Coordinates of C-alpha atoms (C1' of nucleotides) in Angstrom, one line a residue:
Chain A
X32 CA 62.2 41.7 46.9
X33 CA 62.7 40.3 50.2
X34 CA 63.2 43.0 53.4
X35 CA 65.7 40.4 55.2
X36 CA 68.2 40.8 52.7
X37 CA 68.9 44.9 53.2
X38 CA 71.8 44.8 54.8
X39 CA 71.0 46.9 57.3
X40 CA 68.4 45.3 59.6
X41 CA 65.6 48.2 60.3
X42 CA 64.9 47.7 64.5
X43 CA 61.5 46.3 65.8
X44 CA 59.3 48.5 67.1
X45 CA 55.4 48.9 68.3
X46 CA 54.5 51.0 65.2
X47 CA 56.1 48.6 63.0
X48 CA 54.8 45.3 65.0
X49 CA 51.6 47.3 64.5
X50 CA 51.8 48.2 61.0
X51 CA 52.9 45.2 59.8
X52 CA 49.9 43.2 61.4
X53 CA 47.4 45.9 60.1
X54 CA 48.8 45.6 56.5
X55 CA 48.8 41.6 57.0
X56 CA 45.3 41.4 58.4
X57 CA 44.4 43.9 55.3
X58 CA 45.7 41.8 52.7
X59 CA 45.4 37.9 53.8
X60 CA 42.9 37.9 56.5
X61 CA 43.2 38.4 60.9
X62 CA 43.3 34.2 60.9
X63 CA 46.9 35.3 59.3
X64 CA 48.0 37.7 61.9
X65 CA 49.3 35.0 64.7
X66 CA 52.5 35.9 66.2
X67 CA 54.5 33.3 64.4
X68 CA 53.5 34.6 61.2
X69 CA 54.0 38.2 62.0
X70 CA 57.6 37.9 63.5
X71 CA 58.2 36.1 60.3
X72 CA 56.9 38.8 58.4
X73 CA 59.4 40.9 60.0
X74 CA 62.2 39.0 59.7
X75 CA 62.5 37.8 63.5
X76 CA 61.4 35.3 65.8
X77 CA 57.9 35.3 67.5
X78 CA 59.2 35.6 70.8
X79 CA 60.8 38.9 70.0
X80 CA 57.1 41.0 69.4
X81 CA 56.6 40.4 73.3
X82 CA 59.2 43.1 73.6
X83 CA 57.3 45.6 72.0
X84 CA 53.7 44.5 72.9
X85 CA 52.7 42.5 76.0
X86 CA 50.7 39.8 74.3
X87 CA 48.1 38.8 71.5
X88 CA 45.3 40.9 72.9
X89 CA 47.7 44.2 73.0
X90 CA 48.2 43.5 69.7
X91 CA 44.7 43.4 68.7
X92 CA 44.1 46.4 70.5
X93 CA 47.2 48.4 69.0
X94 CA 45.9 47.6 65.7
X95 CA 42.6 48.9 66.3
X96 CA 44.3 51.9 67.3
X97 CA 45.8 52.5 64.1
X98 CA 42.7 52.1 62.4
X99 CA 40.9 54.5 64.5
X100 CA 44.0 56.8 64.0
X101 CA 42.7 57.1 60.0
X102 CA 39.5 57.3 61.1
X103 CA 40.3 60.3 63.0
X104 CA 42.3 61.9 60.4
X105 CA 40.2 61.1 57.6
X106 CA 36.9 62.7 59.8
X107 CA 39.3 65.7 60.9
X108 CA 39.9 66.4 57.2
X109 CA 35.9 67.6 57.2
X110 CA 35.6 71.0 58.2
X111 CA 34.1 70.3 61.8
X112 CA 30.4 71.7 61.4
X113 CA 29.8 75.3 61.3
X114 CA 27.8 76.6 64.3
X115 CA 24.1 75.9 63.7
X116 CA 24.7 73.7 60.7
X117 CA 22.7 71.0 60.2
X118 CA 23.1 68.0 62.6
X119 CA 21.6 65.3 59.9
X120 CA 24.3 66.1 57.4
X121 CA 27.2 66.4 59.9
X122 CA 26.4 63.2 60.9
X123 CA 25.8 61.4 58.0
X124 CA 29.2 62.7 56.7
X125 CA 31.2 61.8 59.6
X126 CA 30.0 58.2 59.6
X127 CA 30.5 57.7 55.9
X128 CA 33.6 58.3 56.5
X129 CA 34.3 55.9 59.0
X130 CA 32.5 53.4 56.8
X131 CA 35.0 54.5 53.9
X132 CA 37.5 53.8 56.4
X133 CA 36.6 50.4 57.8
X134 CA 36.4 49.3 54.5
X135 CA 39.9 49.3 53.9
X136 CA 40.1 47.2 56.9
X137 CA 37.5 44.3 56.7
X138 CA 38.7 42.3 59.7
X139 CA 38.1 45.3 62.3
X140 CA 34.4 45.0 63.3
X141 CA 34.9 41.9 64.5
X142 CA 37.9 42.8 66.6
X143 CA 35.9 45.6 67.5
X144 CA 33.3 43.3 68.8
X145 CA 35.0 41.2 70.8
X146 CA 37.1 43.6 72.5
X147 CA 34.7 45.3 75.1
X148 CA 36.8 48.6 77.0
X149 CA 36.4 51.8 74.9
X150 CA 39.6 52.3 74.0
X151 CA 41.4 56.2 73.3
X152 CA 40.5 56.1 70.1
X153 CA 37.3 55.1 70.3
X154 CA 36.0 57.7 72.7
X155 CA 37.4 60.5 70.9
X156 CA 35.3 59.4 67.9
X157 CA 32.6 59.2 69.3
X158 CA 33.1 62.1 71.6
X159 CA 32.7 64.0 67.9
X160 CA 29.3 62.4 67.2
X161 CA 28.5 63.6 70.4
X162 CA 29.4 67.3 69.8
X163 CA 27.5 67.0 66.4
X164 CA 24.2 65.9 68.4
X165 CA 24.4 68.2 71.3
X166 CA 25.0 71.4 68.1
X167 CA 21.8 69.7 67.1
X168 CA 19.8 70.1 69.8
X169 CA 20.3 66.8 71.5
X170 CA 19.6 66.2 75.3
X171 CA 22.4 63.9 76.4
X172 CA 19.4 61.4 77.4
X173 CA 18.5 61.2 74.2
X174 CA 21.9 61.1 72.5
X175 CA 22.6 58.0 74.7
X176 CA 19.2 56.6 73.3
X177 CA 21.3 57.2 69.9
X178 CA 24.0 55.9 70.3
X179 CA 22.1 52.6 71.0
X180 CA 19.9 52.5 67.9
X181 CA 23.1 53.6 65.9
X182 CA 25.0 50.6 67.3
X183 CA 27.9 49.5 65.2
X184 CA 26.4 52.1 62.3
X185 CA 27.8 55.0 64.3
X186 CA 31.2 53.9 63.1
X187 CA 30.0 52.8 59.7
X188 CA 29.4 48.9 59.4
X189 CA 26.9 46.6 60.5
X190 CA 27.4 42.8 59.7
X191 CA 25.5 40.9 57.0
X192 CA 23.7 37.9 58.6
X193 CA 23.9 35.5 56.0
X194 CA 25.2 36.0 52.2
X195 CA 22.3 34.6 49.7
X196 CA 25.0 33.7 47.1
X197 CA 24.7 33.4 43.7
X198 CA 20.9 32.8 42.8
X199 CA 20.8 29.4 41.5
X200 CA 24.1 28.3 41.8
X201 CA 25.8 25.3 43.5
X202 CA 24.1 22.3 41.5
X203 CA 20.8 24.2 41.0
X204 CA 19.1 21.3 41.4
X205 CA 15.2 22.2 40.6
X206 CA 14.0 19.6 43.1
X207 CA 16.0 21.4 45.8
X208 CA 14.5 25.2 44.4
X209 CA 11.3 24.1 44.0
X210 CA 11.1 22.4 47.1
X211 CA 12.2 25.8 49.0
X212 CA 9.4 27.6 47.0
X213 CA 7.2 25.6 48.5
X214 CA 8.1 25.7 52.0
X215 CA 9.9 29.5 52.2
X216 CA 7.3 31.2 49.0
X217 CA 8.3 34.7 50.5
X218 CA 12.0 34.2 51.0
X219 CA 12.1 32.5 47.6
X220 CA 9.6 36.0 45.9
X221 CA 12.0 38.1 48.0
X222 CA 15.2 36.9 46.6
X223 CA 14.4 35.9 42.6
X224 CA 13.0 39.9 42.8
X225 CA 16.0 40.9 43.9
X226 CA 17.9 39.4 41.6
X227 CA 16.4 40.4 38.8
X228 CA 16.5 44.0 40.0
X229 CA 20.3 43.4 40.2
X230 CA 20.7 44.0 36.5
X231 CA 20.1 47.4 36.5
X232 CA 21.7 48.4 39.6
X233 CA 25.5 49.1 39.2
X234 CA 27.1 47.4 42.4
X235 CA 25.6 43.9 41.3
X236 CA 23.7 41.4 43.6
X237 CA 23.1 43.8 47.1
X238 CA 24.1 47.2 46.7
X239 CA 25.8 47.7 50.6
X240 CA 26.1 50.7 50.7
X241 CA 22.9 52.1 49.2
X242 CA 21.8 49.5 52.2
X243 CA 23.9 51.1 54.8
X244 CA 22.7 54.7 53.8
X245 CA 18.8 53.4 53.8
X246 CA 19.3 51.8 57.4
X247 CA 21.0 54.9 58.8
X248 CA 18.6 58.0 57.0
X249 CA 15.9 55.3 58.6
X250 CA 17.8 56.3 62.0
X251 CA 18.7 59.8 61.6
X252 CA 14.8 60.5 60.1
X253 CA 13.9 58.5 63.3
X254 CA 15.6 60.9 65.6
X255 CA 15.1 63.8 63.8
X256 CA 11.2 63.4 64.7
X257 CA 11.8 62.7 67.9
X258 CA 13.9 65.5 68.6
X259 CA 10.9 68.5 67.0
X260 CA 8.2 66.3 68.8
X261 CA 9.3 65.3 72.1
Chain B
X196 CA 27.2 12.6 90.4
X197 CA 29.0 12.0 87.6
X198 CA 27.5 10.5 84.4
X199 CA 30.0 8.1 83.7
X200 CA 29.4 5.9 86.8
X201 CA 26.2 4.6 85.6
X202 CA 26.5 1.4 84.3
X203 CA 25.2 1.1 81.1
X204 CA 26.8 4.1 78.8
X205 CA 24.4 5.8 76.9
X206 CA 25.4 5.8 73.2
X207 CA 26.8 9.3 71.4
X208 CA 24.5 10.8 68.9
X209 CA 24.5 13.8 66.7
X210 CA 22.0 15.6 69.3
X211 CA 23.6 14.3 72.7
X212 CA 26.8 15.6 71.1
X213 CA 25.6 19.3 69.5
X214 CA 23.1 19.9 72.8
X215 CA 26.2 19.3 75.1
X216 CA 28.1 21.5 73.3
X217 CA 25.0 23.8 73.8
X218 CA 24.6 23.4 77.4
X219 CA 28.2 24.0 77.5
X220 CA 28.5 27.4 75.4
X221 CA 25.4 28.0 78.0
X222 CA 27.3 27.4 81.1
X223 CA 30.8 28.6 80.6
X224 CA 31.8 30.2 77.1
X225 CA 32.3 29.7 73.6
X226 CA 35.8 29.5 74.3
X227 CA 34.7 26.1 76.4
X228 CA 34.1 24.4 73.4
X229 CA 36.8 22.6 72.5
X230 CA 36.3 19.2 70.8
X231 CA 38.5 17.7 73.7
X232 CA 36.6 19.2 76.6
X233 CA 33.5 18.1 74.5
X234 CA 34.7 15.2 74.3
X235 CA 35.3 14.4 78.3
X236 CA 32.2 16.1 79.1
X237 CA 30.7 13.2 77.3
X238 CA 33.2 10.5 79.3
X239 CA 34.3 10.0 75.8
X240 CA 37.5 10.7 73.3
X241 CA 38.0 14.2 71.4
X242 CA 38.3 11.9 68.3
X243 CA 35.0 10.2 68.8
X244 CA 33.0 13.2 68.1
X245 CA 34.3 13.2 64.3
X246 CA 31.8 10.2 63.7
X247 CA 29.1 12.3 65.1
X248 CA 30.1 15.9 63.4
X249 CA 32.1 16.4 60.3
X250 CA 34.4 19.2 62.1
X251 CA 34.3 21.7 64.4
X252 CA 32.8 24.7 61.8
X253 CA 30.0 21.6 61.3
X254 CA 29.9 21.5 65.1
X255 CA 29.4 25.1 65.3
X256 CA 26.3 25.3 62.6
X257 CA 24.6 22.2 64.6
X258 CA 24.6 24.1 67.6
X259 CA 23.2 27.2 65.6
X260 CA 20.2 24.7 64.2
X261 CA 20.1 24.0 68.0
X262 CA 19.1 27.6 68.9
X263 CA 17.0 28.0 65.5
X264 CA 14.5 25.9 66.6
X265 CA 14.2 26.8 69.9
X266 CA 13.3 29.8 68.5
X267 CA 11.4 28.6 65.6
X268 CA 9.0 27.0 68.6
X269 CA 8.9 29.6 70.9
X270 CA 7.6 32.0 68.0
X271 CA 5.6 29.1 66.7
X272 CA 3.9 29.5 69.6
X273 CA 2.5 32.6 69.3
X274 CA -1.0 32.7 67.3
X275 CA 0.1 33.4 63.9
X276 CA -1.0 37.2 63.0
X277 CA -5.0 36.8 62.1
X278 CA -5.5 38.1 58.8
X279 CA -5.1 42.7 58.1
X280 CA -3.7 42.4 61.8
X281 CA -0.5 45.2 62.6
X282 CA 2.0 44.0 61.1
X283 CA 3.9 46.2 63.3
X284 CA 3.1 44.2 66.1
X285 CA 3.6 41.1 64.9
X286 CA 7.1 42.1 64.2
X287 CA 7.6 43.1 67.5
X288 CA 6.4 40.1 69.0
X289 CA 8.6 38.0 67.2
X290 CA 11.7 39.5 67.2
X291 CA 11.4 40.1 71.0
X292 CA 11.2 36.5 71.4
X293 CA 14.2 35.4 69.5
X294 CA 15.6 38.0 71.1
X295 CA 14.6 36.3 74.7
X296 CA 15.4 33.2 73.3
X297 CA 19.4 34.5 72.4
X298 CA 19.3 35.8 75.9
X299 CA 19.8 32.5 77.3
X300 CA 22.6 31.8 74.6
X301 CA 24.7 34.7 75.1
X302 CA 27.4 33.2 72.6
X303 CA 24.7 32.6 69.4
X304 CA 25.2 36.1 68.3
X305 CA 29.2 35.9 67.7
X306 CA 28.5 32.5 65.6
X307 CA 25.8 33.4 63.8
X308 CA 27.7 36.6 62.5
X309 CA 30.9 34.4 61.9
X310 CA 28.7 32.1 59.8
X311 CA 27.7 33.3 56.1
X312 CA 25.6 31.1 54.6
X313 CA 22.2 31.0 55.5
X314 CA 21.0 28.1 57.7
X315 CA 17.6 26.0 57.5
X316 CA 16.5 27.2 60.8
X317 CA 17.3 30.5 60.1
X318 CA 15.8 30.6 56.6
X319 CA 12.3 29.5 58.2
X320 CA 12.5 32.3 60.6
X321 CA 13.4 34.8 58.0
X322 CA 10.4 33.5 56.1
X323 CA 7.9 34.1 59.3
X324 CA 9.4 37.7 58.9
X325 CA 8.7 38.5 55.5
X326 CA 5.1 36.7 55.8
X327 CA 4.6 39.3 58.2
X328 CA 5.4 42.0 56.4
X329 CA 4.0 41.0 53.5
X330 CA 0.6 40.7 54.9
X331 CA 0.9 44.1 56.4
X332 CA 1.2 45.4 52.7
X333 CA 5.3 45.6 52.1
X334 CA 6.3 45.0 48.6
X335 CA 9.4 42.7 48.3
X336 CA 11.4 45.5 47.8
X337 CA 10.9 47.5 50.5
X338 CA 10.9 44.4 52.2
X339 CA 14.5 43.7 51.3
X340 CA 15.7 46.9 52.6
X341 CA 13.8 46.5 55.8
X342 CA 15.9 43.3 56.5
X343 CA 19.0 45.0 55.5
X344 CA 17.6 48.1 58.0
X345 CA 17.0 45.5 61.3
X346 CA 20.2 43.4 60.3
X347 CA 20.9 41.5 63.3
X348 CA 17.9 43.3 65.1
X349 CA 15.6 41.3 63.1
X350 CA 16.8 38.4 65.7
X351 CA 16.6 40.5 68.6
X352 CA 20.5 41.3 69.5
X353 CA 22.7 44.4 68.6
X354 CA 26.1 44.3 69.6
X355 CA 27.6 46.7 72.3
X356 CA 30.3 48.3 71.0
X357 CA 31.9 48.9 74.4
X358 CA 30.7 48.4 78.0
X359 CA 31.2 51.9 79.9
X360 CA 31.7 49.7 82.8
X361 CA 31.3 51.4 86.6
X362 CA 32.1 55.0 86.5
X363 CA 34.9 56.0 88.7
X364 CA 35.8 52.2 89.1
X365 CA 39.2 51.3 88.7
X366 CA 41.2 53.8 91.0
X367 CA 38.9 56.3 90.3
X368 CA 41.8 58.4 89.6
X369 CA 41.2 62.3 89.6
X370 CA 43.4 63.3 87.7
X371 CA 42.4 61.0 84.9
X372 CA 39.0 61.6 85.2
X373 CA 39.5 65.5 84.7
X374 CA 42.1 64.9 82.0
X375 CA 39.4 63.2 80.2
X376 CA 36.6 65.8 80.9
X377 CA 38.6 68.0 79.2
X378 CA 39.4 66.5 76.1
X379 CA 36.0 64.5 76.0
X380 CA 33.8 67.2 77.3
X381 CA 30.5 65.6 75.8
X382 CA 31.8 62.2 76.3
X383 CA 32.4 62.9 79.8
X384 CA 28.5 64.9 80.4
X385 CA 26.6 62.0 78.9
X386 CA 28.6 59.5 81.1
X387 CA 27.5 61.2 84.0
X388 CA 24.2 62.6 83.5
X389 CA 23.3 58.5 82.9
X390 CA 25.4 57.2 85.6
X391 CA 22.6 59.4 87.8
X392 CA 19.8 57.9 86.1
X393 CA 20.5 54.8 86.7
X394 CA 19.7 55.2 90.5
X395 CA 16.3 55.0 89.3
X396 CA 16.2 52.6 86.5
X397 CA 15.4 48.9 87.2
X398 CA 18.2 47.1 85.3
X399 CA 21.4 48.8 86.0
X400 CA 23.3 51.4 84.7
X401 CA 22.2 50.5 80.9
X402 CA 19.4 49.3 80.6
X403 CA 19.9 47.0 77.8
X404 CA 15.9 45.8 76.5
X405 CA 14.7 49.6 76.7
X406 CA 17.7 50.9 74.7
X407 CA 17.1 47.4 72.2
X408 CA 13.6 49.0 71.8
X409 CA 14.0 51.9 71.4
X410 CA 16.1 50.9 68.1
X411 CA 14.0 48.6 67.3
X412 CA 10.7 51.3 67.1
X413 CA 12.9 53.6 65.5
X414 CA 13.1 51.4 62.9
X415 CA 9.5 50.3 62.6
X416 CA 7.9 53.2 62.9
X417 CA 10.5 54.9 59.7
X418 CA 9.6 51.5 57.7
X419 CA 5.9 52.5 58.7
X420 CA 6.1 56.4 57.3
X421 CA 8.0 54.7 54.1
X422 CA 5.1 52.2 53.9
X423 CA 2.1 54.8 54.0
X424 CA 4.2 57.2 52.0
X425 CA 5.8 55.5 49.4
Chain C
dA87 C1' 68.1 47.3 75.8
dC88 C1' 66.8 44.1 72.6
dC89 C1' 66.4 39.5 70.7
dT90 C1' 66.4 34.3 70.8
dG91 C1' 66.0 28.7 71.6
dA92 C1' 64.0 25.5 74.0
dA93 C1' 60.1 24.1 76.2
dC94 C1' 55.1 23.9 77.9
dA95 C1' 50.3 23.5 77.6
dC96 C1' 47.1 23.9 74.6
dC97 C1' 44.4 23.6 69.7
dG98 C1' 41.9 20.8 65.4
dT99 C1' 42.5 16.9 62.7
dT100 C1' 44.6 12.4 60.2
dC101 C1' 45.0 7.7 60.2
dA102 C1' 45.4 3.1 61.1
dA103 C1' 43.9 0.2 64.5
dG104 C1' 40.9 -1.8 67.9
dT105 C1' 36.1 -4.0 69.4
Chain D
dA157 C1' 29.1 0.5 63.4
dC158 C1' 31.3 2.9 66.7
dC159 C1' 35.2 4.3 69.4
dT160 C1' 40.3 5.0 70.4
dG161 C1' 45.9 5.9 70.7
dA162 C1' 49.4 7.9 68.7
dA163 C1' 51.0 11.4 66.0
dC164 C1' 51.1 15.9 63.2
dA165 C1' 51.1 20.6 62.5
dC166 C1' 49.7 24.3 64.4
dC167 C1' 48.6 28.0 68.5
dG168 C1' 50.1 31.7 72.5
dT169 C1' 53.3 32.2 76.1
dT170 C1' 57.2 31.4 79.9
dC171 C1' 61.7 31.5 81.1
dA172 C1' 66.5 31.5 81.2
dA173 C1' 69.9 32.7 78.3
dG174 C1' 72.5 35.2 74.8
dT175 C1' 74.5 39.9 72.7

DNA sequence: ACCTGAACACCGTTCAAGT
DNA sequence: ACCTGAACACCGTTCAAGT
């Protein structure tokens, strides 16, 4: 049950720090990971994790790390693209794969966000979506210009603005609704259609991922014209 | 000099006390906004603020609202699309001016995504958007995955996954720097071969509203194949 | 080499009290 | 009605000290 009881005491050390916070982060949320909490986690007092990293933002950074080390090895599991091979699909696997990845781990795009220095792991990824694009075809001008539009899709995610909730919850008060259908009559049309779609879709309310894959073949289609008619 | 000489104080209000802490996220950070550094920006107490503002998370939205409607009237303030007008453009138009509008409040996008539910002020814009491209002939459908497609494009900001920073900056060290071309081969040639460009580029190394539209036409033009071949 | 206790300078927030 | 002082439970981090 509890780790602090084996009798003997396993010795700190950054993989564990980092593993420990990754797991925590995973199952509570990153509010959870603070170093009080993790050294607790581990059976030891706060002050002891400086030892092993230098200080919160290390931290953040070493657990990124770990995720991109999946990434990596989930991506290097795909048979890298045979010579010639479609660019589109190559792509489109790789970064379903990250996506598969990141979902495991819902607090790293926004550590990925704040933190702004590509770090090792990060390059190498994308150093693959690079090879993919210049197999394609791709000038390196216009796999910058991709890079861009991708944005955070290049890794798998991009962050939902707002949540609509459940349709007609919270007190449902009709005033309230119908007062919205007056002054928002598309919003209102857009979201009582979608919910009624809902039923027959499988994932419930917004299907993500069939989201994710229409914004990205939006991309890839994008950039597939542009690269036959430059 | 300083405000709190004048004789007679002015009185805290909900707006002196949210567009403070707007001016403030403006002129410093996010990280700036702390209710007691609010606080003595106003010449007043950190706990005064709680009769203005439920919390800081309410503090937060209030300065949200703040931006929404600068937005709101800036966009307001373009002639409304006359009728069968391109709805392409129109979208344009409008997301390039929230996007000018978040330019001046660097810090809106990193609240906005922490935030789920939707606002007021972003509920009206959203609205303007879907009028749009509901008058240029979307149904709500496709509508609802073009909104999913933009995400946070549809208010004119995409996050930078990294910043490059200056090439050979920071010691410039060779061996490094040919460690690196070696294991990140493409990484490396794209690096350069824009690092060049940008002698004769405008804005700096990346040029930041030509890569944002270039995204952003990528997208519009693939929602404008979907629309004319549905 | 590795871990710790006490302390410092910060947070957001409460509560009872002042005018 | 509006503002405040003192206090609480949290942060990350330092530093000198223990083994």
């Amino acid at each position: 049950m509890d780790e602090r009881a084996t009798s003997v005491r396993v010795p700190l050390s950054r993989e564990r720090v980092l593993e420990t916070a990754v797991a925590l982060a995973d199952s509570e949320q990153l509010g959870s990971v603070t170093m009080r909490r993790l050294a607790s986690e581990l059976g030891v007092e706060a002050m002891s994790l400086y030892y092993h990293v230098a200080n919160k933002e290390a931290l953040l950074d070493g657990m990124m790390e770990v995720v991109f080390t999946e990434i990596l090895d989930e991506v290097g599991a795909i048979p890298s693209p045979p010579p010639e091979s479609d660019w589109k699909e190559a792509l489109r696997a790789r970064i379903l794969t990250s996506r598969r990845v990141l979902l495991r781990h819902p607090w790293a795009p926004a550590v990925l966000e704040a933190r702004t220095s590509l770090s090792p792991g990060a390059a190498f990824y994308f150093e693959g979506i690079l090879a993919i694009m210049r197999e394609g075809g791709f000038s390196y001008d216009l796999a910058h210009h991709a890079l861009h539009a991708l944005g955070s899709r290049a890794l798998g995610f991009t962050q939902e603005l707002f949540d609509p909730g459940e349709p007609g919850d919270e007190e449902a008060s009709t005033d309230l609704m119908s007062e919205m259908a007056v002054q928002l009559p598309h919003l209102m049309g857009m979201l009582q259609e979608i919910s009624h779609e809902a039923d027959d879709s499988t994932l419930g309310w917004c299907d993500d991922q069939t989201e994710f894959e229409f914004g990205l073949d939006l991309l890839l289609d994008g950039l597939e014209r542009i690269l036959e008619n430059p």
